[in-house]
Tab-separated table of C-alpha atoms in Angstrom:
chain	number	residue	atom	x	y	z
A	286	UNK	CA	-1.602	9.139	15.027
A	287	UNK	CA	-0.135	7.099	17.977
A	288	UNK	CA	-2.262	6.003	20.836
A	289	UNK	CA	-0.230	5.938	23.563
A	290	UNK	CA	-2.596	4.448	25.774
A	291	UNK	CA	-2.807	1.082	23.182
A	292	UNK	CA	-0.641	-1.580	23.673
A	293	UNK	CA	2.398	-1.642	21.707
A	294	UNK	CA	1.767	-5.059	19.954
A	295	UNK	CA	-1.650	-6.345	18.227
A	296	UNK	CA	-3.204	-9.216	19.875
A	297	UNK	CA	-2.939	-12.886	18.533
A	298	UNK	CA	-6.244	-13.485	17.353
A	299	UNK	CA	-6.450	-17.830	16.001
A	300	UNK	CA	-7.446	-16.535	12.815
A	301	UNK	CA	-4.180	-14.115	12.932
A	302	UNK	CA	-1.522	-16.329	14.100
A	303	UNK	CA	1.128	-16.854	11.867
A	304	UNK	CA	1.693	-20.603	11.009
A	305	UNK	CA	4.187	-21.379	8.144
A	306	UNK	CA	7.407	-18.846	9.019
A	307	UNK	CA	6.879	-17.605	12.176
A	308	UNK	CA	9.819	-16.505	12.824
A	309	UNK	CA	8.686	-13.818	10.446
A	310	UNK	CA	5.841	-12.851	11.821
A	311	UNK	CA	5.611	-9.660	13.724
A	312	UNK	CA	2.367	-7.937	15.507
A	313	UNK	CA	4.130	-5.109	16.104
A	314	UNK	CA	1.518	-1.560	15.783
A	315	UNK	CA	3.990	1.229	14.868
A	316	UNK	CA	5.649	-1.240	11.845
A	317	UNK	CA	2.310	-2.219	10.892
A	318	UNK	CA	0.997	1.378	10.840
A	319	UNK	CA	4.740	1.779	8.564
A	320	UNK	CA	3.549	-0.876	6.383
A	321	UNK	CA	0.524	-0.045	5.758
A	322	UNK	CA	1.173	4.087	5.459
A	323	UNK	CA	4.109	3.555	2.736
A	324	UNK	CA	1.806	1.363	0.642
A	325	UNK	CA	-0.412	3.209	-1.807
A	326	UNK	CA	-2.303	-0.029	-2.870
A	327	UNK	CA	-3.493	-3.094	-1.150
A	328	UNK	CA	-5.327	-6.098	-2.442
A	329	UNK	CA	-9.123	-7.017	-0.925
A	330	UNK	CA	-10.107	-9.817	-1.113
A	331	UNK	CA	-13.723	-11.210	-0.104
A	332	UNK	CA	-16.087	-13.721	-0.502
A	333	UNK	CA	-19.120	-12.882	-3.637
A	334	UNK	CA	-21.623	-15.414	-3.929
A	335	UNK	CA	-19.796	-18.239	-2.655
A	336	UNK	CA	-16.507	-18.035	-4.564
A	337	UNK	CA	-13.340	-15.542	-4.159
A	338	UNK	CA	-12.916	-12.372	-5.586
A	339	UNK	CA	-10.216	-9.360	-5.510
A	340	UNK	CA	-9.611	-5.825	-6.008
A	341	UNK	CA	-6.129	-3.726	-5.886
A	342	UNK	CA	-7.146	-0.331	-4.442
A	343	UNK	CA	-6.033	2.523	-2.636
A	344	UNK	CA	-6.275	2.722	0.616
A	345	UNK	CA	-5.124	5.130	3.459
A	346	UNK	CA	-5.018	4.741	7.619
A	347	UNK	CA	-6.527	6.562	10.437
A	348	UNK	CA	-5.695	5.959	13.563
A	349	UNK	CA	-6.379	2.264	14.029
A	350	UNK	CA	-8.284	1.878	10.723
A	351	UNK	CA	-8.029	1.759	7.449
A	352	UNK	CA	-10.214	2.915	4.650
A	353	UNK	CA	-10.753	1.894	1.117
A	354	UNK	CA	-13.314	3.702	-1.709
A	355	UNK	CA	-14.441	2.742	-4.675
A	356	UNK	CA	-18.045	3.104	-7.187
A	357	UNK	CA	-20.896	1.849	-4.859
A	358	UNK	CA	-21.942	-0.242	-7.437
A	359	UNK	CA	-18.653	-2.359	-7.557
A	360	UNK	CA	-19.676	-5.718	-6.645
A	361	UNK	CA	-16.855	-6.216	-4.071
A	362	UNK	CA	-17.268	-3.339	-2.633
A	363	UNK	CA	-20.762	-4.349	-2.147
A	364	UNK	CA	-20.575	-7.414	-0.800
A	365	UNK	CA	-18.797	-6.036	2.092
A	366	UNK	CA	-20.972	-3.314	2.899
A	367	UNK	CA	-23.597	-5.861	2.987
A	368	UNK	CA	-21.410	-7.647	5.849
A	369	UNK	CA	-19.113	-10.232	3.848
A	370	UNK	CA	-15.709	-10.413	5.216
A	371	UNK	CA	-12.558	-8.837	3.602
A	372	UNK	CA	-9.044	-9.624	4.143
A	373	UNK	CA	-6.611	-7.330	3.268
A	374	UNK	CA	-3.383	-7.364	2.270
A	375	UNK	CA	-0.250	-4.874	1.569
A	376	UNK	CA	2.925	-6.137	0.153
A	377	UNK	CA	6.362	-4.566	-0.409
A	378	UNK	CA	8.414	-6.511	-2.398
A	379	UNK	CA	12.198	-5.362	-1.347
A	380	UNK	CA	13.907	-7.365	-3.148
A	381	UNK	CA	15.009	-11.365	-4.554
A	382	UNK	CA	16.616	-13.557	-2.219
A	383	UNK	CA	19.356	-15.358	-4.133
A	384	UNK	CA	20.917	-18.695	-2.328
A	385	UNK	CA	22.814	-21.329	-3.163
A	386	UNK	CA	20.306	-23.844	-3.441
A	387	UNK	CA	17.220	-23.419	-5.256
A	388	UNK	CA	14.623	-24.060	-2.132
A	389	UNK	CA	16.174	-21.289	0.312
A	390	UNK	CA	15.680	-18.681	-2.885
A	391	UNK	CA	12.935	-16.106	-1.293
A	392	UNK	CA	12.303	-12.753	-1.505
A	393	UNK	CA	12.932	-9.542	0.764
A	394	UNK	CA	9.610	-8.094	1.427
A	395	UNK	CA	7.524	-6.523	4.019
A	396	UNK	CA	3.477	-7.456	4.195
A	397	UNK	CA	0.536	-6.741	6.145
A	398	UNK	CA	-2.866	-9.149	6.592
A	399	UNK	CA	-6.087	-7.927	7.738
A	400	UNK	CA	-9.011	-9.489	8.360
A	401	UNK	CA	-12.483	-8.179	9.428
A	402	UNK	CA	-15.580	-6.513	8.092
A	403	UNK	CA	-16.190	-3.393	6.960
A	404	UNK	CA	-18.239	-0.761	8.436
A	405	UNK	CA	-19.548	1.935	5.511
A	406	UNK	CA	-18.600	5.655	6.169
A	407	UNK	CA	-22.313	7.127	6.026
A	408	UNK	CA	-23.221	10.719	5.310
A	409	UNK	CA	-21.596	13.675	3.257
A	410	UNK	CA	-19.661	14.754	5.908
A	411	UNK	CA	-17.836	11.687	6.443
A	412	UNK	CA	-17.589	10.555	2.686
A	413	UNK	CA	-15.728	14.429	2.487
A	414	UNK	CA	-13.449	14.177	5.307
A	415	UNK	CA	-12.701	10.730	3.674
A	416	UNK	CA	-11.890	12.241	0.270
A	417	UNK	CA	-9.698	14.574	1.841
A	418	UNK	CA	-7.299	12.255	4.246
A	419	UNK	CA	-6.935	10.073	0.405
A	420	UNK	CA	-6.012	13.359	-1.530
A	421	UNK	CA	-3.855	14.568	1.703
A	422	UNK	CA	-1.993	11.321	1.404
A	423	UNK	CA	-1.537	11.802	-2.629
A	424	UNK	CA	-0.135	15.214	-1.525
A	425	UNK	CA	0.268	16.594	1.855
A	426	UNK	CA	-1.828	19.942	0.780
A	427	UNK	CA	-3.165	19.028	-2.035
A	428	UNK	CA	-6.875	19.101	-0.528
A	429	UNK	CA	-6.950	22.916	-0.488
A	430	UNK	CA	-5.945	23.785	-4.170
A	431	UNK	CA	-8.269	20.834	-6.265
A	432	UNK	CA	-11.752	20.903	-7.030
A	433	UNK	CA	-13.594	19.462	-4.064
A	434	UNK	CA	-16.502	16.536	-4.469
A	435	UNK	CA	-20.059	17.372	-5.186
A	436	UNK	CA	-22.847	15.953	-3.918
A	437	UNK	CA	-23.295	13.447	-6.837
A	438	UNK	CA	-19.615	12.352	-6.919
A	439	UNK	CA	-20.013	11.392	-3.224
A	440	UNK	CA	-23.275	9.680	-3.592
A	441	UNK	CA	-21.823	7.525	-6.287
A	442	UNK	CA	-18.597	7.027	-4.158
A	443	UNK	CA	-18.533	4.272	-1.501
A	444	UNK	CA	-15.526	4.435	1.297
A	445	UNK	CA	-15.369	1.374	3.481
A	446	UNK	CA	-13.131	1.740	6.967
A	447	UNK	CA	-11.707	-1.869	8.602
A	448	UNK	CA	-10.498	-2.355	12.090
A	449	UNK	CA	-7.233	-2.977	12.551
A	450	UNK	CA	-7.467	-5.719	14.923
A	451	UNK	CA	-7.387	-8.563	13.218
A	452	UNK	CA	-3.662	-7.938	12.247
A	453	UNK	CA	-0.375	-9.809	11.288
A	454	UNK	CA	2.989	-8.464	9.503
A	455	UNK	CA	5.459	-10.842	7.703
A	456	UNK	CA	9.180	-8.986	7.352
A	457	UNK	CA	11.794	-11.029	5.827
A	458	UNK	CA	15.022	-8.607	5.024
A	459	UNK	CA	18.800	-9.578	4.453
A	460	UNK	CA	21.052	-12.156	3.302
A	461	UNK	CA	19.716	-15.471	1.753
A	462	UNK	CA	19.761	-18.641	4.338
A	463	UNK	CA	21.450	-21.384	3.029
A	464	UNK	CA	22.112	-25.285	4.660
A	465	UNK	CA	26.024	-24.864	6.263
A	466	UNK	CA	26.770	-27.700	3.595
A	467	UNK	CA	25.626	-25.457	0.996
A	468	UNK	CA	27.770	-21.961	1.557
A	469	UNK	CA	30.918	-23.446	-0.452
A	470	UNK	CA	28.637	-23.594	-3.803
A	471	UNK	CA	30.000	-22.743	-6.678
A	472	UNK	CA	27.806	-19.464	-7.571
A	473	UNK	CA	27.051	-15.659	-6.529
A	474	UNK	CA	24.588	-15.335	-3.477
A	475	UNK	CA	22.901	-12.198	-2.474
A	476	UNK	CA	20.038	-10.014	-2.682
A	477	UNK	CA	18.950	-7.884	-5.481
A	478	UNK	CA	16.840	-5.137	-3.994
A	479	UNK	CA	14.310	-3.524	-5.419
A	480	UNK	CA	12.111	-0.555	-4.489
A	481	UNK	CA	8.727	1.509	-5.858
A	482	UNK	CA	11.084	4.324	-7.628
A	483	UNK	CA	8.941	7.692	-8.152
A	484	UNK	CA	9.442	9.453	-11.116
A	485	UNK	CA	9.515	13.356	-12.313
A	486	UNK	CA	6.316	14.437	-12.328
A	487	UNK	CA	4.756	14.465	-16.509
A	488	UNK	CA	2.244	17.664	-16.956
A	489	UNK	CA	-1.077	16.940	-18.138
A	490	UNK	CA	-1.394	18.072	-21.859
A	491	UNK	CA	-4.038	20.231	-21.063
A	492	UNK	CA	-1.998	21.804	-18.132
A	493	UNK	CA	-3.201	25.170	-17.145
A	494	UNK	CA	-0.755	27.872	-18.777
A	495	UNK	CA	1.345	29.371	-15.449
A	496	UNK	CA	1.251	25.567	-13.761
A	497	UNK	CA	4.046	23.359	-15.941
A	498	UNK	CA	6.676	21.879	-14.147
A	499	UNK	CA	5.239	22.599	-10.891
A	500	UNK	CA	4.374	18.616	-9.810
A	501	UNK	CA	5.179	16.858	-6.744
A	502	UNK	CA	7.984	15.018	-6.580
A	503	UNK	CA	7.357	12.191	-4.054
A	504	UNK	CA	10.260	10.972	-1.962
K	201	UNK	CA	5.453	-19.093	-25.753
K	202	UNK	CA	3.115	-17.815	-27.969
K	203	UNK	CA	0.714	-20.222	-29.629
K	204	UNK	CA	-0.270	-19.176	-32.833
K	205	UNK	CA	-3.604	-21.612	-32.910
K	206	UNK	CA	-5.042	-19.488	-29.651
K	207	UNK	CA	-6.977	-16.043	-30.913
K	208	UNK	CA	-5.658	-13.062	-29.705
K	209	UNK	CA	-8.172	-12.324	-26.707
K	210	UNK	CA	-8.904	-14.384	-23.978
K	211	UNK	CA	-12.914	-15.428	-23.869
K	212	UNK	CA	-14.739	-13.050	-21.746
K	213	UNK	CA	-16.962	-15.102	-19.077
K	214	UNK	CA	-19.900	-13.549	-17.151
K	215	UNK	CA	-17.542	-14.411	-14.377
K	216	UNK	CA	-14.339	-12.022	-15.962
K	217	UNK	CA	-16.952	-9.161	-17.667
K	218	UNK	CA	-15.465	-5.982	-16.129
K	219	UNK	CA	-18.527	-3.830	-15.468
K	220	UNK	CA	-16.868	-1.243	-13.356
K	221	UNK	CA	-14.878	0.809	-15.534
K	222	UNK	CA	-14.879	-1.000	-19.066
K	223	UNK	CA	-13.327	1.192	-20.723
K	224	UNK	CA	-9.761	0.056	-19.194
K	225	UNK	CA	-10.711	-3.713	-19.678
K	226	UNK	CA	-8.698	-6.025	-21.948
K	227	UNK	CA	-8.605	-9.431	-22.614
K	228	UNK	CA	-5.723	-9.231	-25.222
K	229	UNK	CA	-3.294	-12.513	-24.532
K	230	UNK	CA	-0.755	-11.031	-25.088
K	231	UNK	CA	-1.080	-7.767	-23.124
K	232	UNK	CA	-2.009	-10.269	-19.923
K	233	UNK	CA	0.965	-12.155	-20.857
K	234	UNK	CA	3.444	-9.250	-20.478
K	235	UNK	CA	1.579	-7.818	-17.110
K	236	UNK	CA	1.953	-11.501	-15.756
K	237	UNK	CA	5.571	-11.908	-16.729
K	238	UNK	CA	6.773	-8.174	-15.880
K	239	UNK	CA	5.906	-9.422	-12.765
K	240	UNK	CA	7.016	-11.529	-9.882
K	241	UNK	CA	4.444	-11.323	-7.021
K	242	UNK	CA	0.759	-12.143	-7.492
K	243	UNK	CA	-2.007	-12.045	-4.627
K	244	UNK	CA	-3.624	-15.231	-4.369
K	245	UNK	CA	-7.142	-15.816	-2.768
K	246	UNK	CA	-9.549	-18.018	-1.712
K	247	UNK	CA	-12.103	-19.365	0.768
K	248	UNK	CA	-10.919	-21.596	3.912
K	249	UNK	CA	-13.321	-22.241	6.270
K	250	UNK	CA	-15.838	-20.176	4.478
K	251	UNK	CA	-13.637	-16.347	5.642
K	252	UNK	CA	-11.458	-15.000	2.693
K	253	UNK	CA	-7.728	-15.877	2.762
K	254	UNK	CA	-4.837	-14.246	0.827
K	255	UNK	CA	-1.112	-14.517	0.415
K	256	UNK	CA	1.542	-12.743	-2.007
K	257	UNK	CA	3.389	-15.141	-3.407
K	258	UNK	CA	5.814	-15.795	-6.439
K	259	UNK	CA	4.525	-17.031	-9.591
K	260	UNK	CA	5.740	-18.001	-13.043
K	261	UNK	CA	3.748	-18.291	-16.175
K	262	UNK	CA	4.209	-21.396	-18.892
K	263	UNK	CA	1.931	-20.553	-21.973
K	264	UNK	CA	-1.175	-20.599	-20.624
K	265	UNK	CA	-0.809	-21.650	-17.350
K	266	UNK	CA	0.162	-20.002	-14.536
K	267	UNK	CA	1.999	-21.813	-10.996
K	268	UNK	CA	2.669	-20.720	-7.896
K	269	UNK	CA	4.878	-22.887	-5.576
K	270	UNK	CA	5.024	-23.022	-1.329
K	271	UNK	CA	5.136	-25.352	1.927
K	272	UNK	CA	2.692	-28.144	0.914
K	273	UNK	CA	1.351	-27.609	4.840
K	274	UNK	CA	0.267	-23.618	3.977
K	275	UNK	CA	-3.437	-23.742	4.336
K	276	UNK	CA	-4.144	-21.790	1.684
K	277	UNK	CA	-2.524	-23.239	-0.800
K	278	UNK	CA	-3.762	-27.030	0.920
K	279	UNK	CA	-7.434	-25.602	0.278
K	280	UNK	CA	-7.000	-24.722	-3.174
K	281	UNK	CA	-5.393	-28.259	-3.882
K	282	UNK	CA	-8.530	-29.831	-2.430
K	283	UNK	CA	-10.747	-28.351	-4.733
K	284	UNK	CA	-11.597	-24.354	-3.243
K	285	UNK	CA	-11.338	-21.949	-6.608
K	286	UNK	CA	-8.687	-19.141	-6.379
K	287	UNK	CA	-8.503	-15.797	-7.307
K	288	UNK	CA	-4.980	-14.131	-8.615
K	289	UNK	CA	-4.603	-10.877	-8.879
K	290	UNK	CA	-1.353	-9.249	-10.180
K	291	UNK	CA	-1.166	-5.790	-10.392
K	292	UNK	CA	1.630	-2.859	-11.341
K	293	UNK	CA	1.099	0.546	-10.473
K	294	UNK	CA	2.615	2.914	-12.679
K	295	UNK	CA	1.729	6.058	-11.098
K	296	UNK	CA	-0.794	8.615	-9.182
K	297	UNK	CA	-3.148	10.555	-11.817
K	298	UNK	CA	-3.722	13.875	-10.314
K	299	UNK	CA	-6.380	15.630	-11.482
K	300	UNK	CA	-7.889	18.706	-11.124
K	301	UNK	CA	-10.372	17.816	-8.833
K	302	UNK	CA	-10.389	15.370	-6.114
K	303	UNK	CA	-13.223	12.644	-7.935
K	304	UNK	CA	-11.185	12.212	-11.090
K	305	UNK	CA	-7.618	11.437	-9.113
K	306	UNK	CA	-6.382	8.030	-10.336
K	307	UNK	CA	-3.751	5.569	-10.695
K	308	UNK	CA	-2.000	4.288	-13.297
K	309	UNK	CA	-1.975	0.381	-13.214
K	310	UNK	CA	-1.789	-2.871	-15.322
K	311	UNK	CA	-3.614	-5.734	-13.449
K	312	UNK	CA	-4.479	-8.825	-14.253
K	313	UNK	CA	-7.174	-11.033	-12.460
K	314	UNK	CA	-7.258	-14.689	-12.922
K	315	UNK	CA	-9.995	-16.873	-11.286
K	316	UNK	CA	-9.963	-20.614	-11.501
K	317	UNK	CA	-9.228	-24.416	-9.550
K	318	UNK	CA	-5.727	-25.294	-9.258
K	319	UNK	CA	-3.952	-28.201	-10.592
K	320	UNK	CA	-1.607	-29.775	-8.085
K	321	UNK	CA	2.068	-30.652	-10.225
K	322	UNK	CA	2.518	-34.189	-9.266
K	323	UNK	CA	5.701	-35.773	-9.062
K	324	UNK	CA	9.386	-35.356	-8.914
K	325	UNK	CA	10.176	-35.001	-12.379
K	326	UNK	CA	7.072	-32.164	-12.392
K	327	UNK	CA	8.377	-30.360	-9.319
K	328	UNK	CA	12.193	-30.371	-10.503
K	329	UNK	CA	11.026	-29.115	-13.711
K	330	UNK	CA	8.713	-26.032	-11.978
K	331	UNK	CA	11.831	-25.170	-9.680
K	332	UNK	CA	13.936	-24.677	-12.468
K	333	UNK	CA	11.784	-22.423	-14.114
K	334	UNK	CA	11.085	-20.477	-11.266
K	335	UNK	CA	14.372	-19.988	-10.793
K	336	UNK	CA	15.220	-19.338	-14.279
K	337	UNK	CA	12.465	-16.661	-13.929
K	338	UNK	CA	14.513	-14.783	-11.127
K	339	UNK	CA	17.776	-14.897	-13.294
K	340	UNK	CA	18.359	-16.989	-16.724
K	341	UNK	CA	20.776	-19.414	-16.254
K	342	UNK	CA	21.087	-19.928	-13.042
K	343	UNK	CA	19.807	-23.238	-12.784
K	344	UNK	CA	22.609	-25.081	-13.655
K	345	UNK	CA	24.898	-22.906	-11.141
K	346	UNK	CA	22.932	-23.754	-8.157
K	347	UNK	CA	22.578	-26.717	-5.668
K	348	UNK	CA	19.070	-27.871	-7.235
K	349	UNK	CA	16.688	-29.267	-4.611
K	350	UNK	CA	16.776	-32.516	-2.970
K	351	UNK	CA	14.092	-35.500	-2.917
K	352	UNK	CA	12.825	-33.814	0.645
K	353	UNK	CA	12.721	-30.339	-0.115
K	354	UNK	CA	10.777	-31.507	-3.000
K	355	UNK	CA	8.196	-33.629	-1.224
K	356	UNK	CA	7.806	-30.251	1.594
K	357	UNK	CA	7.100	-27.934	-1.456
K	358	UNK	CA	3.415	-27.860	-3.266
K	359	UNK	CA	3.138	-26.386	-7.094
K	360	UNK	CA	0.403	-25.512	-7.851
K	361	UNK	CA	-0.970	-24.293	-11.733
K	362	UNK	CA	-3.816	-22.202	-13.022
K	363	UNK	CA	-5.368	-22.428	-16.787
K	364	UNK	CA	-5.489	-18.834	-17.938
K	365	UNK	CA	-8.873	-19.119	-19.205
K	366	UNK	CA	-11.281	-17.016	-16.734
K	367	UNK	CA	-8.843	-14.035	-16.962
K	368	UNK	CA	-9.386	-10.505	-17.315
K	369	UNK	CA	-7.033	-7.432	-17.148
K	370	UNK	CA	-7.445	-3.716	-16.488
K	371	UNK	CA	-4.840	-1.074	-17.861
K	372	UNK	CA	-5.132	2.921	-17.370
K	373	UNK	CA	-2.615	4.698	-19.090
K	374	UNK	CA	-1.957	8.518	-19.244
K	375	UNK	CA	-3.562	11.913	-18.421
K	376	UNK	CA	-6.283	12.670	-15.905
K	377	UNK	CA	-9.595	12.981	-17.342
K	378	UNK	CA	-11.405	15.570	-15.566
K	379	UNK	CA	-14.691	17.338	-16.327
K	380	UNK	CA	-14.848	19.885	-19.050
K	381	UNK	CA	-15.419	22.853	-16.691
K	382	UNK	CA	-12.558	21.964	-14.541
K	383	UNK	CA	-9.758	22.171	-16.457
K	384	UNK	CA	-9.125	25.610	-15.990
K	385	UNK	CA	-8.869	25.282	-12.178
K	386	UNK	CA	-5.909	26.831	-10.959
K	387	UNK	CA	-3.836	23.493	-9.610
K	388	UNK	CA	-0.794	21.902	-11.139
K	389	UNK	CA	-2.079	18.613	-12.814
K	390	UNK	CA	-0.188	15.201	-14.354
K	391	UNK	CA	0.485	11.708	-13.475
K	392	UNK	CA	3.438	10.745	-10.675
K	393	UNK	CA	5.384	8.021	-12.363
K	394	UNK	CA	6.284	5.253	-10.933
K	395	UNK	CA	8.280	2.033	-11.464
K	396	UNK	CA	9.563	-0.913	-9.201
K	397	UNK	CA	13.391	0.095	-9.493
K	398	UNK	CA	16.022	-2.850	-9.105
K	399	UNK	CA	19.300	-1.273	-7.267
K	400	UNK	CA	22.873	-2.640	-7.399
K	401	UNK	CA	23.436	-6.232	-6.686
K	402	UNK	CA	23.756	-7.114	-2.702
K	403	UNK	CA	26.702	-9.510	-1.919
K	404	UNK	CA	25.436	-12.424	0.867
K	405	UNK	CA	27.966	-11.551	3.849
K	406	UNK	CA	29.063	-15.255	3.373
K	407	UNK	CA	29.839	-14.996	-0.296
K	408	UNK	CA	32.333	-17.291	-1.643
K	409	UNK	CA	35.710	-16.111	-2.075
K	410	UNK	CA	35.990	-15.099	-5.852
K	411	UNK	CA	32.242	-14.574	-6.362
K	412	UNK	CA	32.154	-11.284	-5.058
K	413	UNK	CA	30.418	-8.543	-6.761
K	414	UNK	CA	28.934	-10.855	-9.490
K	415	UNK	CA	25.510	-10.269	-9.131
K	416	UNK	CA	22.943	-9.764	-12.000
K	417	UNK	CA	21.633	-6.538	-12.181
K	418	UNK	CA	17.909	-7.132	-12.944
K	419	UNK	CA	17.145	-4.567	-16.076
C-alpha cells in the first residue's frame, strides 16, 4: 500500500495541529497507516442538525483512505453523504500510566484524528470491491469461501471513503513522568499494559457438520 | 451507587430512540452502568467552530453522572464548558461475528452513547474530590499512597460532568444471524472473541528502592 512517491510525513493542516501535548503528536504516514490498520473500530463523529452525534464502526484503509459502511438510512451516515463533516478517530488504549502524583497519572495509548468529508462509493461495483477489502481484513481469504452480497444487500448498504489528509497521531508509550521532587514517593510507579486479547474462535450453533473447530485465530 | 428511587430504564428521548437496529437497544441503568464502568476511555464530541471535534479521554462515573477531566486550555473541552452539547460514546468490542455470508458479518459490542451540556466542577474542594476518584477508579486505594495534586495543578485541570439522562446503549451478543438459505454454505462460521487483556505489572525504570514488583494486576 505504500506510495513511495508521497512524502513521508502528513502535512500540518491549522485544523490538524496538535495543541495541548505536542510533544506527542506525530504526522508520521507509515505509523498512521499502523494505527489505523490494527484498529478494527473507530468512532465518527459529525455534526446532525446542529448538535453532535457519534457512531463506533468498522472501518478499513486503502491506500490513502479510509472507508466506513453502514445502513443508508443511518442518520449519521447520512448526514455525511449529504456533505457534513466527520472527524474520525481510532484509539488504542496500551495501557495506565501510574505516577507518583495524581496529575502526571495518564495512559499509554496510540490514536489517530481525521478530519474531512466523505465522498460516497457509488455503483455495485464499487460497493462489492468495498465489501470485499472489509471481509479480507476480517480474514485474509475469507472473501472467496462466504456468501457474496446481492443486489439488495448493497443497495441498502452505504460505504463512505475519507481522505487521509487531514491527519494527526498522538503516541504516548513508557514510564510515567513524574516532578524530580516527586520520584522518592512513598508508592509503586509503573505502567499496567493492556492490549485487545483475541480469543479461540466459538462455532456458531448451527455450524455446518464437517466445519467445527476450523475458526480463525487472529494474532 | 445504585438508587433505588430511579426506575430501572433510562427515559428514551426522540433524541436517544435507536432506529437503526432496535433490536440491540437498551436503556436498562444498570446494564449502561456496567458498560460505563467496565470501561476507562470514552470518545467525547462536539462542535467548535461549527466542524466536529473529538478526543478519547478518561472518564469516571458517580451515580448518574458521568466526568471527564483535562487541561482547562483543551479546546474541546473549553467549548463544552461554554455551553456547546457533547456527545460520549463508550464502546467495548467483544468480538468479530462471522457469518456465512459477507452482509450478515458483525461485531460483538456494548456501547453506550450519552448526549448532553456539561457541568463545569467548580472549586478546589470539587476538583480534589474528582481526582481522587479518578484515581481510585484506576486502582482502589491508591489515593492515600500518592502525592495528591497541588493548588496549581488543580487550577490547570478542567472537570467536567454529564447527567446520564439522554443516554442510550446498544449490546449484540452471540451467534451470526444469517439468512435461512445460507446456513448450509460450506464456510466455517462463529464469533472471534475478544477482550481488552491487562498483562503483568510494568515497574517505572525509576522505581523506588523496595517498591519493586508491587504493581496491581488489573483483573
Amino acid at each position: 500500500m505504500s506510495d513511495t512517491t508521497l512524502p513521508n510525513q502528513y502535512e500540518v493542516h491549522p485544523h490538524t495541529k496538535v495543541v495541548r501535548g505536542p510533544k506527542r503528536a506525530t504526522y508520521d504516514r507509515e505509523l498512521v497507516h499502523g494505527i489505523i490498520d490494527d484498529a478494527l473500530i473507530c468512532h465518527v463523529g459529525t455534526v446532525v442538525n446542529g448538535r453532535p452525534a457519534m457512531i463506533p464502526t468498522a472501518h478499513w484503509r486503502v491506500g490513502e483512505r479510509i472507508y466506513i459502511h453502514g445502513a443508508s438510512k443511518n442518520r449519521i451516515l447520512a448526514a455525511i453523504a449529504e456533505g457534513e463533516e466527520a472527524c474520525l478517530c481510532i484509539t488504542h488504549l496500551d495501557g495506565l500510566v501510574m505516577a507518583r502524583s495524581a496529575f502526571h497519572h495518564s495512559a499509554n495509548y496510540r490514536s489517530v484524528l481525521i478530519y474531512g468529508k466523505g465522498e460516497v462509493v457509488e455503483g455495485e461495483e464499487g460497493k462489492m470491491e468495498h465489501s470485499r477489502l472489509f471481509i479480507e481484513k476480517l480474514e485474509p481469504g475469507r472473501w472467496d469461501k462466504i456468501r457474496q452480497p446481492n443486489k439488495q444487500e448493497l443497495k441498502g448498504t452505504m460505504f463512505l471513503g475519507f481522505d487521509l489528509d487531514q491527519v494527526s497521531a498522538k503516541v504516548r508509550a513508557g514510564d510515567p513522568v513524574d516532578d524530580d521532587e516527586d520520584y522518592d514517593w512513598p508508592v509503586w510507579a509503573g505502567v499496567l499494559p493492556s492490549t485487545l486479547q483475541w480469543g479461540a474462535p466459538v462455532d456458531d450453533a448451527r455450524i455446518k457438520e464437517g466445519f467445527e473447530g476450523q475458526g480463525y485465530l487472529r494474532d
